[in-house]
PDB file of C-alpha atoms and ligand atoms in Angstrom:
ATOM      1  CA  MET A1213      17.415   8.634 -14.253  1.00  0.00           C
ATOM      2  CA  PRO A1214      20.023   6.740 -12.219  1.00  0.00           C
ATOM      3  CA  VAL A1215      17.650   3.890 -11.549  1.00  0.00           C
ATOM      4  CA  GLY A1216      18.220   0.102 -11.620  1.00  0.00           C
ATOM      5  CA  GLU A1217      16.779  -2.736 -13.488  1.00  0.00           C
ATOM      6  CA  ILE A1218      13.140  -3.421 -13.868  1.00  0.00           C
ATOM      7  CA  LEU A1219      12.022  -5.809 -11.220  1.00  0.00           C
ATOM      8  CA  ILE A1220       8.285  -5.958 -11.930  1.00  0.00           C
ATOM      9  CA  SER A1221       7.121  -4.737 -15.331  1.00  0.00           C
ATOM     10  CA  GLU A1222       4.150  -2.525 -15.980  1.00  0.00           C
ATOM     11  CA  LYS A1223       2.278  -5.478 -17.641  1.00  0.00           C
ATOM     12  CA  GLU A1224       3.003  -7.812 -14.687  1.00  0.00           C
ATOM     13  CA  ILE A1225       1.723  -5.112 -12.246  1.00  0.00           C
ATOM     14  CA  GLN A1226      -1.451  -4.518 -14.228  1.00  0.00           C
ATOM     15  CA  ARG A1227      -2.296  -8.206 -14.502  1.00  0.00           C
ATOM     16  CA  ARG A1228      -1.640  -8.963 -10.808  1.00  0.00           C
ATOM     17  CA  VAL A1229      -3.505  -5.859  -9.534  1.00  0.00           C
ATOM     18  CA  GLU A1230      -6.588  -6.715 -11.687  1.00  0.00           C
ATOM     19  CA  VAL A1231      -6.668 -10.262 -10.311  1.00  0.00           C
ATOM     20  CA  LEU A1232      -6.064  -9.159  -6.690  1.00  0.00           C
ATOM     21  CA  GLY A1233      -8.803  -6.444  -6.945  1.00  0.00           C
ATOM     22  CA  ARG A1234     -11.380  -8.930  -8.204  1.00  0.00           C
ATOM     23  CA  GLU A1235     -10.368 -11.458  -5.467  1.00  0.00           C
ATOM     24  CA  ILE A1236     -10.756  -8.853  -2.720  1.00  0.00           C
ATOM     25  CA  GLY A1237     -14.055  -7.499  -4.125  1.00  0.00           C
ATOM     26  CA  ASP A1238     -15.530 -11.014  -4.155  1.00  0.00           C
ATOM     27  CA  ALA A1239     -14.124 -11.935  -0.718  1.00  0.00           C
ATOM     28  CA  ILE A1240     -15.460  -9.059   1.296  1.00  0.00           C
ATOM     29  CA  PRO A1241     -19.048  -9.857   2.311  1.00  0.00           C
ATOM     30  CA  PRO A1242     -21.961  -7.736   0.997  1.00  0.00           C
ATOM     31  CA  GLY A1243     -22.425  -4.419   2.786  1.00  0.00           C
ATOM     32  CA  ASP A1244     -20.861  -0.962   2.691  1.00  0.00           C
ATOM     33  CA  LEU A1245     -17.280  -1.006   1.780  1.00  0.00           C
ATOM     34  CA  HIS A1246     -14.925   1.869   2.629  1.00  0.00           C
ATOM     35  CA  VAL A1247     -11.360   1.912   1.165  1.00  0.00           C
ATOM     36  CA  ILE A1248      -8.683   3.897   2.894  1.00  0.00           C
ATOM     37  CA  THR A1249      -5.538   4.529   0.899  1.00  0.00           C
ATOM     38  CA  THR A1250      -2.314   5.416   2.648  1.00  0.00           C
ATOM     39  CA  LEU A1251      -0.631   8.319   0.963  1.00  0.00           C
ATOM     40  CA  LYS A1252       1.361   8.878  -0.999  1.00  0.00           C
ATOM     41  CA  GLY A1253       3.019   5.593  -1.955  1.00  0.00           C
ATOM     42  CA  ALA A1254      -0.130   3.522  -2.401  1.00  0.00           C
ATOM     43  CA  LEU A1255      -1.834   6.041  -4.667  1.00  0.00           C
ATOM     44  CA  PHE A1256      -1.146   4.480  -8.032  1.00  0.00           C
ATOM     45  CA  PHE A1257      -1.807   1.008  -6.702  1.00  0.00           C
ATOM     46  CA  ALA A1258      -5.109   2.069  -5.102  1.00  0.00           C
ATOM     47  CA  VAL A1259      -6.451   3.660  -8.231  1.00  0.00           C
ATOM     48  CA  ASP A1260      -5.976   0.468 -10.169  1.00  0.00           C
ATOM     49  CA  LEU A1261      -7.052  -1.875  -7.294  1.00  0.00           C
ATOM     50  CA  ILE A1262     -10.197   0.073  -6.456  1.00  0.00           C
ATOM     51  CA  ARG A1263     -11.349  -0.001 -10.101  1.00  0.00           C
ATOM     52  CA  ALA A1264     -10.906  -3.840 -10.059  1.00  0.00           C
ATOM     53  CA  LEU A1265     -12.998  -4.454  -6.991  1.00  0.00           C
ATOM     54  CA  GLY A1266     -16.124  -4.560  -9.100  1.00  0.00           C
ATOM     55  CA  ARG A1267     -18.347  -2.945  -6.353  1.00  0.00           C
ATOM     56  CA  GLU A1268     -19.477   0.301  -4.896  1.00  0.00           C
ATOM     57  CA  VAL A1269     -17.013   1.911  -2.403  1.00  0.00           C
ATOM     58  CA  THR A1270     -16.487   5.065  -0.534  1.00  0.00           C
ATOM     59  CA  LEU A1271     -13.066   6.459  -0.206  1.00  0.00           C
ATOM     60  CA  GLY A1272     -10.820   7.849   2.550  1.00  0.00           C
ATOM     61  CA  PHE A1273      -7.207   8.735   2.854  1.00  0.00           C
ATOM     62  CA  ILE A1274      -4.553   8.611   5.536  1.00  0.00           C
ATOM     63  CA  THR A1275      -1.084   9.921   5.336  1.00  0.00           C
ATOM     64  CA  ALA A1276       1.622   7.755   6.962  1.00  0.00           C
ATOM     65  CA  SER A1277       5.278   8.600   7.009  1.00  0.00           C
ATOM     66  CA  SER A1278       8.246   7.015   8.620  1.00  0.00           C
ATOM     67  CA  TYR A1279      10.827   7.450   5.872  1.00  0.00           C
ATOM     68  CA  GLY A1280      13.015  10.514   5.729  1.00  0.00           C
ATOM     69  CA  SER A1281      15.227  10.877   2.636  1.00  0.00           C
ATOM     70  CA  SER A1282      17.029   7.626   3.153  1.00  0.00           C
ATOM     71  CA  THR A1283      16.248   4.025   2.303  1.00  0.00           C
ATOM     72  CA  GLU A1284      16.018   3.064   6.019  1.00  0.00           C
ATOM     73  CA  SER A1285      12.845   3.648   7.970  1.00  0.00           C
ATOM     74  CA  SER A1286      13.186   6.102  10.853  1.00  0.00           C
ATOM     75  CA  GLY A1287      11.063   3.711  12.864  1.00  0.00           C
ATOM     76  CA  GLU A1288       8.587   6.362  14.027  1.00  0.00           C
ATOM     77  CA  VAL A1289       5.317   6.349  12.210  1.00  0.00           C
ATOM     78  CA  GLN A1290       3.483   9.625  11.908  1.00  0.00           C
ATOM     79  CA  LEU A1291      -0.251   9.619  10.902  1.00  0.00           C
ATOM     80  CA  HIS A1292      -2.351  12.377   9.491  1.00  0.00           C
ATOM     81  CA  GLN A1293      -6.080  11.548   9.311  1.00  0.00           C
ATOM     82  CA  GLU A1294      -7.644  14.587   7.774  1.00  0.00           C
ATOM     83  CA  ASP A1295      -9.743  12.751   5.206  1.00  0.00           C
ATOM     84  CA  ILE A1296     -10.367   9.231   6.401  1.00  0.00           C
ATOM     85  CA  GLY A1297     -14.050   9.448   5.899  1.00  0.00           C
ATOM     86  CA  GLU A1298     -17.011   7.840   7.823  1.00  0.00           C
ATOM     87  CA  PHE A1299     -16.868   4.065   8.074  1.00  0.00           C
ATOM     88  CA  ALA A1300     -18.541   2.985  11.321  1.00  0.00           C
ATOM     89  CA  GLY A1301     -20.658  -0.058  10.321  1.00  0.00           C
ATOM     90  CA  CYS A1302     -18.731  -0.524   7.077  1.00  0.00           C
ATOM     91  CA  HIS A1303     -16.253  -3.084   5.932  1.00  0.00           C
ATOM     92  CA  LEU A1304     -12.880  -1.434   5.784  1.00  0.00           C
ATOM     93  CA  LEU A1305     -10.138  -2.114   3.280  1.00  0.00           C
ATOM     94  CA  VAL A1306      -6.819  -0.481   3.978  1.00  0.00           C
ATOM     95  CA  VAL A1307      -4.553  -0.158   0.894  1.00  0.00           C
ATOM     96  CA  ASP A1308      -0.858   0.394   1.428  1.00  0.00           C
ATOM     97  CA  ASP A1309       2.149   0.271  -0.812  1.00  0.00           C
ATOM     98  CA  ILE A1310       4.671  -1.788   1.110  1.00  0.00           C
ATOM     99  CA  ILE A1311       4.783  -3.902   4.284  1.00  0.00           C
ATOM    100  CA  ASP A1312       8.427  -3.884   5.374  1.00  0.00           C
ATOM    101  CA  THR A1313       8.944  -3.763   9.151  1.00  0.00           C
ATOM    102  CA  GLY A1314       5.150  -3.752   9.478  1.00  0.00           C
ATOM    103  CA  ARG A1315       5.155  -0.774  11.748  1.00  0.00           C
ATOM    104  CA  THR A1316       3.223   1.460   9.377  1.00  0.00           C
ATOM    105  CA  LEU A1317       0.437  -0.961   8.633  1.00  0.00           C
ATOM    106  CA  LEU A1318       0.143  -1.813  12.393  1.00  0.00           C
ATOM    107  CA  ALA A1319      -0.123   1.834  13.356  1.00  0.00           C
ATOM    108  CA  VAL A1320      -2.626   2.581  10.615  1.00  0.00           C
ATOM    109  CA  THR A1321      -4.926  -0.414  11.387  1.00  0.00           C
ATOM    110  CA  GLU A1322      -4.774   0.227  15.121  1.00  0.00           C
ATOM    111  CA  ALA A1323      -5.743   3.900  14.554  1.00  0.00           C
ATOM    112  CA  LEU A1324      -8.650   2.974  12.249  1.00  0.00           C
ATOM    113  CA  ARG A1325     -10.007   0.194  14.461  1.00  0.00           C
ATOM    114  CA  THR A1326     -11.129   2.823  16.947  1.00  0.00           C
ATOM    115  CA  HIS A1327     -13.753   4.026  14.349  1.00  0.00           C
ATOM    116  CA  ASN A1328     -15.654   0.763  14.736  1.00  0.00           C
ATOM    117  CA  PRO A1329     -15.679  -0.747  11.206  1.00  0.00           C
ATOM    118  CA  VAL A1330     -17.470  -4.072  10.826  1.00  0.00           C
ATOM    119  CA  SER A1331     -14.259  -5.650   9.581  1.00  0.00           C
ATOM    120  CA  ILE A1332     -10.769  -4.564   8.557  1.00  0.00           C
ATOM    121  CA  ARG A1333      -8.769  -6.083   5.747  1.00  0.00           C
ATOM    122  CA  THR A1334      -5.422  -4.933   4.406  1.00  0.00           C
ATOM    123  CA  ALA A1335      -4.049  -5.045   0.903  1.00  0.00           C
ATOM    124  CA  VAL A1336      -0.460  -4.197   0.025  1.00  0.00           C
ATOM    125  CA  LEU A1337       1.312  -4.079  -3.295  1.00  0.00           C
ATOM    126  CA  ILE A1338       4.548  -5.362  -1.977  1.00  0.00           C
ATOM    127  CA  ALA A1339       5.533  -7.499   0.991  1.00  0.00           C
ATOM    128  CA  LYS A1340       9.191  -7.664   2.175  1.00  0.00           C
ATOM    129  CA  PRO A1341       9.022 -10.399   4.853  1.00  0.00           C
ATOM    130  CA  ALA A1342      12.770 -10.276   5.582  1.00  0.00           C
ATOM    131  CA  ARG A1343      12.545  -7.202   7.770  1.00  0.00           C
ATOM    132  CA  ARG A1344       9.270  -7.767   9.524  1.00  0.00           C
ATOM    133  CA  GLU A1345       9.241  -6.526  13.161  1.00  0.00           C
ATOM    134  CA  ALA A1346       5.615  -5.812  14.063  1.00  0.00           C
ATOM    135  CA  ALA A1347       3.222  -8.784  14.537  1.00  0.00           C
ATOM    136  CA  ILE A1348       1.151  -8.112  11.448  1.00  0.00           C
ATOM    137  CA  ASP A1349       0.722  -9.565   7.956  1.00  0.00           C
ATOM    138  CA  ALA A1350      -1.260  -8.092   5.095  1.00  0.00           C
ATOM    139  CA  ASP A1351      -4.396 -10.059   4.143  1.00  0.00           C
ATOM    140  CA  TYR A1352      -3.676  -9.504   0.451  1.00  0.00           C
ATOM    141  CA  VAL A1353      -0.312  -9.093  -1.187  1.00  0.00           C
ATOM    142  CA  GLY A1354       0.501  -8.268  -4.764  1.00  0.00           C
ATOM    143  CA  PHE A1355       4.089  -9.370  -4.887  1.00  0.00           C
ATOM    144  CA  THR A1356       6.590 -10.682  -2.254  1.00  0.00           C
ATOM    145  CA  ILE A1357      10.192  -9.579  -2.775  1.00  0.00           C
ATOM    146  CA  ASP A1358      13.577  -9.758  -1.101  1.00  0.00           C
ATOM    147  CA  ASP A1359      14.975  -6.940   1.051  1.00  0.00           C
ATOM    148  CA  ILE A1360      15.786  -4.507  -1.724  1.00  0.00           C
ATOM    149  CA  PHE A1361      14.827  -0.880  -2.041  1.00  0.00           C
ATOM    150  CA  ILE A1362      12.379  -0.217  -4.948  1.00  0.00           C
ATOM    151  CA  ILE A1363      10.873   2.719  -6.732  1.00  0.00           C
ATOM    152  CA  GLY A1364       8.155   3.339  -9.263  1.00  0.00           C
ATOM    153  CA  TYR A1365       4.396   2.856  -9.634  1.00  0.00           C
ATOM    154  CA  GLY A1366       3.946   5.254  -6.711  1.00  0.00           C
ATOM    155  CA  LEU A1367       6.984   4.328  -4.665  1.00  0.00           C
ATOM    156  CA  ASP A1368       9.588   7.002  -4.135  1.00  0.00           C
ATOM    157  CA  TYR A1369      13.066   7.678  -3.102  1.00  0.00           C
ATOM    158  CA  ASP A1370      13.129  11.121  -1.504  1.00  0.00           C
ATOM    159  CA  GLU A1371       9.825  11.950  -3.270  1.00  0.00           C
ATOM    160  CA  LYS A1372      11.193  11.089  -6.684  1.00  0.00           C
ATOM    161  CA  TYR A1373      10.414   8.384  -9.242  1.00  0.00           C
ATOM    162  CA  ARG A1374       6.746   7.843  -8.296  1.00  0.00           C
ATOM    163  CA  PRO A1375       5.513   8.167 -11.946  1.00  0.00           C
ATOM    164  CA  LEU A1376       7.667   5.333 -13.328  1.00  0.00           C
ATOM    165  CA  PRO A1377       5.301   2.756 -14.754  1.00  0.00           C
ATOM    166  CA  ASP A1378       7.220  -0.273 -13.594  1.00  0.00           C
ATOM    167  CA  ILE A1379       8.920  -1.217 -10.278  1.00  0.00           C
ATOM    168  CA  ARG A1380      12.648  -0.937 -10.283  1.00  0.00           C
ATOM    169  CA  ALA A1381      15.485  -1.676  -7.892  1.00  0.00           C
ATOM    170  CA  PHE A1382      17.155   1.473  -6.581  1.00  0.00           C
ATOM    171  CA  SER A1383      20.433   2.195  -4.801  1.00  0.00           C
ATOM    172  CA  PRO A1384      21.211   5.797  -4.095  1.00  0.00           C
TER     173      PRO A1384
HETATM  174  P1  LIG B2811       7.249  -0.247   7.384  1.00  0.00           P
HETATM  175  O1  LIG B2811       6.549   0.540   8.439  1.00  0.00           O
HETATM  176  O2  LIG B2811       8.713  -0.590   7.741  1.00  0.00           O
HETATM  177  O3  LIG B2811       6.518  -1.536   7.027  1.00  0.00           O
HETATM  178  O4  LIG B2811       7.431   0.597   6.171  1.00  0.00           O
HETATM  179  C1  LIG B2811       6.511   0.703   5.194  1.00  0.00           C
HETATM  180  C2  LIG B2811       6.645   1.972   4.430  1.00  0.00           C
HETATM  181  O5  LIG B2811       8.053   2.268   4.143  1.00  0.00           O
HETATM  182  C3  LIG B2811       5.930   1.792   3.119  1.00  0.00           C
HETATM  183  O6  LIG B2811       4.621   2.230   3.222  1.00  0.00           O
HETATM  184  C4  LIG B2811       6.801   2.697   2.215  1.00  0.00           C
HETATM  185  O7  LIG B2811       6.282   3.987   2.240  1.00  0.00           O
HETATM  186  C5  LIG B2811       8.153   2.729   2.765  1.00  0.00           C
HETATM  187  N1  LIG B2811       9.060   1.739   2.094  1.00  0.00           N
HETATM  188  C6  LIG B2811       9.474   0.539   2.556  1.00  0.00           C
HETATM  189  N2  LIG B2811      10.258  -0.065   1.610  1.00  0.00           N
HETATM  190  C7  LIG B2811      10.324   0.798   0.588  1.00  0.00           C
HETATM  191  C8  LIG B2811      10.970   0.706  -0.730  1.00  0.00           C
HETATM  192  O8  LIG B2811      11.615  -0.260  -1.115  1.00  0.00           O
HETATM  193  N3  LIG B2811      10.745   1.772  -1.497  1.00  0.00           N
HETATM  194  C9  LIG B2811       9.992   2.842  -1.161  1.00  0.00           C
HETATM  195  N4  LIG B2811       9.366   2.966  -0.041  1.00  0.00           N
HETATM  196  C10 LIG B2811       9.541   1.946   0.894  1.00  0.00           C
HETATM  197 MG1  LIG B2812       4.000   4.346   2.838  1.00  0.00          MG
END
């Protein structure tokens, strides 16, 4: 595979996600907790994070896409909400892979807010603060990195490389 150096190893990811999951599970007040995972990039992260929460949850999914087959966002966020679940009266945790410009996370949280959850929190595996445009920050961040394109642990380039166990730099 023409992929770059390992930026975050499998071990580092596992340790961090475990700690983050416990922290989030403890921080969210008692009550029903619904976790919405944005597909597809956050899939691997969500599986590990959700198991580390240490509490009962219900699950939903939303598909957000703004990337075509390049490493630059197209800027337009498309959402598909077929299986977001029922979460009026629940605490809501939104799990996304990366907050880059912030447009995706903003669009997702705005759309979900209309379903009247008790609270909304956001968790992302990766934050890239350098390119932020939208006025939003994630409540919980796994790793903060510079403005480089990465793949692995769910993250893709043109739908490839998602199954890599570690996170790697990538230049097409
Ligand atoms: P934003 O709307 O600019 O914050 O873009 C966030 C979305 O772009 C993420 O959910 C990813 O799907 C995608 N993305 C941003 N940076 C990367 C990257 O380095 N690798 C893979 N996908 C990325
Ligand atoms: Mg995404």
